[in-house]
Amino acid sequence: RDGLGENVFSRDPEACSWCLSGAVRAENSSWSSRRIRRILTEEVGRILAEWNDDPTTTHGDVMALLDRCIARAEEQEGVRV
């Protein structure tokens, strides 16, 4: 979203907050965003956007998910994230 709370594309220069999937798309990492989103979805066991938008999902849940995915990717790919 932009500073006014309006939906914008994840790489829009006006973007200042992102859902988890949008943040992955906005990041220019060495991995493809599709691959990262697949790992995240496998970890949560359902559609990533639904998990992200669930009112019971906390910031701590998101950070823990990212930590698990980083560890998994490092183990599977042999790369340090």
PDB file of C-alpha atoms in Angstrom:
ATOM      1  CA  ARG A   1       0.000   0.000   0.000  1.00  0.00           C
ATOM      2  CA  ASP A   2       1.029   3.594  -0.410  1.00  0.00           C
ATOM      3  CA  GLY A   3       1.137   6.239   2.301  1.00  0.00           C
ATOM      4  CA  LEU A   4      -2.607   6.840   1.881  1.00  0.00           C
ATOM      5  CA  GLY A   5      -3.428   3.156   2.347  1.00  0.00           C
ATOM      6  CA  GLU A   6      -4.248   2.601  -1.325  1.00  0.00           C
ATOM      7  CA  ASN A   7      -3.286  -0.636  -3.053  1.00  0.00           C
ATOM      8  CA  VAL A   8      -0.276  -0.253  -5.328  1.00  0.00           C
ATOM      9  CA  PHE A   9       2.010  -2.665  -7.160  1.00  0.00           C
ATOM     10  CA  SER A  10       4.658  -4.169  -4.884  1.00  0.00           C
ATOM     11  CA  ARG A  11       7.523  -2.406  -6.696  1.00  0.00           C
ATOM     12  CA  ASP A  12       5.762   0.959  -6.967  1.00  0.00           C
ATOM     13  CA  PRO A  13       8.067   3.685  -5.609  1.00  0.00           C
ATOM     14  CA  GLU A  14       5.127   4.961  -3.524  1.00  0.00           C
ATOM     15  CA  ALA A  15       4.706   1.585  -1.780  1.00  0.00           C
ATOM     16  CA  CYS A  16       5.471   1.784   1.932  1.00  0.00           C
ATOM     17  CA  SER A  17       3.821  -1.351   3.353  1.00  0.00           C
ATOM     18  CA  TRP A  18       3.537  -4.847   1.935  1.00  0.00           C
ATOM     19  CA  CYS A  19       1.818  -8.127   2.601  1.00  0.00           C
ATOM     20  CA  LEU A  20       4.210 -11.051   2.866  1.00  0.00           C
ATOM     21  CA  SER A  21       3.783 -12.098  -0.759  1.00  0.00           C
ATOM     22  CA  GLY A  22       4.155  -8.518  -1.998  1.00  0.00           C
ATOM     23  CA  ALA A  23       7.309  -8.066   0.061  1.00  0.00           C
ATOM     24  CA  VAL A  24       8.833 -11.116  -1.605  1.00  0.00           C
ATOM     25  CA  ARG A  25       7.912  -9.730  -5.034  1.00  0.00           C
ATOM     26  CA  ALA A  26       9.352  -6.316  -4.152  1.00  0.00           C
ATOM     27  CA  GLU A  27      12.660  -7.764  -2.990  1.00  0.00           C
ATOM     28  CA  ASN A  28      15.264  -8.285  -5.708  1.00  0.00           C
ATOM     29  CA  SER A  29      16.875 -11.427  -4.354  1.00  0.00           C
ATOM     30  CA  SER A  30      18.961 -14.035  -6.093  1.00  0.00           C
ATOM     31  CA  TRP A  31      16.056 -16.491  -5.833  1.00  0.00           C
ATOM     32  CA  SER A  32      12.924 -16.221  -7.878  1.00  0.00           C
ATOM     33  CA  SER A  33       9.977 -14.841  -5.948  1.00  0.00           C
ATOM     34  CA  ARG A  34       7.851 -17.749  -7.193  1.00  0.00           C
ATOM     35  CA  ARG A  35      10.188 -20.223  -5.519  1.00  0.00           C
ATOM     36  CA  ILE A  36      10.214 -18.294  -2.252  1.00  0.00           C
ATOM     37  CA  ARG A  37       6.414 -17.992  -2.232  1.00  0.00           C
ATOM     38  CA  ARG A  38       6.159 -21.759  -2.847  1.00  0.00           C
ATOM     39  CA  ILE A  39       8.333 -22.481   0.201  1.00  0.00           C
ATOM     40  CA  LEU A  40       6.300 -20.035   2.314  1.00  0.00           C
ATOM     41  CA  THR A  41       3.024 -21.599   1.160  1.00  0.00           C
ATOM     42  CA  GLU A  42       4.278 -25.103   1.924  1.00  0.00           C
ATOM     43  CA  GLU A  43       5.252 -23.968   5.421  1.00  0.00           C
ATOM     44  CA  VAL A  44       1.851 -22.420   6.237  1.00  0.00           C
ATOM     45  CA  GLY A  45      -0.095 -25.241   4.591  1.00  0.00           C
ATOM     46  CA  ARG A  46      -2.615 -22.993   2.857  1.00  0.00           C
ATOM     47  CA  ILE A  47      -2.844 -20.006   0.523  1.00  0.00           C
ATOM     48  CA  LEU A  48      -0.224 -17.526   1.701  1.00  0.00           C
ATOM     49  CA  ALA A  49      -2.470 -14.459   1.381  1.00  0.00           C
ATOM     50  CA  GLU A  50      -5.177 -16.121   3.493  1.00  0.00           C
ATOM     51  CA  TRP A  51      -2.658 -16.950   6.227  1.00  0.00           C
ATOM     52  CA  ASN A  52      -1.110 -13.480   6.048  1.00  0.00           C
ATOM     53  CA  ASP A  53      -4.517 -11.747   6.264  1.00  0.00           C
ATOM     54  CA  ASP A  54      -5.907 -13.977   9.026  1.00  0.00           C
ATOM     55  CA  PRO A  55      -6.608 -11.720  12.023  1.00  0.00           C
ATOM     56  CA  THR A  56      -4.955 -14.268  14.302  1.00  0.00           C
ATOM     57  CA  THR A  57      -1.635 -14.120  12.390  1.00  0.00           C
ATOM     58  CA  THR A  58       0.795 -11.929  14.319  1.00  0.00           C
ATOM     59  CA  HIS A  59       4.003 -10.146  13.384  1.00  0.00           C
ATOM     60  CA  GLY A  60       5.794 -12.789  15.444  1.00  0.00           C
ATOM     61  CA  ASP A  61       4.162 -15.525  13.353  1.00  0.00           C
ATOM     62  CA  VAL A  62       5.416 -13.877  10.160  1.00  0.00           C
ATOM     63  CA  MET A  63       8.949 -13.500  11.517  1.00  0.00           C
ATOM     64  CA  ALA A  64       8.999 -17.118  12.730  1.00  0.00           C
ATOM     65  CA  LEU A  65       7.772 -18.279   9.310  1.00  0.00           C
ATOM     66  CA  LEU A  66      10.537 -16.337   7.591  1.00  0.00           C
ATOM     67  CA  ASP A  67      13.140 -17.818   9.946  1.00  0.00           C
ATOM     68  CA  ARG A  68      11.893 -21.358   9.187  1.00  0.00           C
ATOM     69  CA  CYS A  69      11.936 -20.710   5.462  1.00  0.00           C
ATOM     70  CA  ILE A  70      15.427 -19.251   5.524  1.00  0.00           C
ATOM     71  CA  ALA A  71      16.699 -22.281   7.451  1.00  0.00           C
ATOM     72  CA  ARG A  72      14.921 -24.630   5.045  1.00  0.00           C
ATOM     73  CA  ALA A  73      16.278 -22.852   1.976  1.00  0.00           C
ATOM     74  CA  GLU A  74      19.820 -22.829   3.336  1.00  0.00           C
ATOM     75  CA  GLU A  75      19.554 -26.543   4.068  1.00  0.00           C
ATOM     76  CA  GLN A  76      18.047 -27.479   0.691  1.00  0.00           C
ATOM     77  CA  GLU A  77      19.987 -25.131  -1.516  1.00  0.00           C
ATOM     78  CA  GLY A  78      23.274 -25.016   0.315  1.00  0.00           C
ATOM     79  CA  VAL A  79      23.233 -21.221   0.245  1.00  0.00           C
ATOM     80  CA  ARG A  80      23.370 -18.683   3.012  1.00  0.00           C
ATOM     81  CA  VAL A  81      20.403 -16.311   2.941  1.00  0.00           C
TER      82      VAL A  81
END
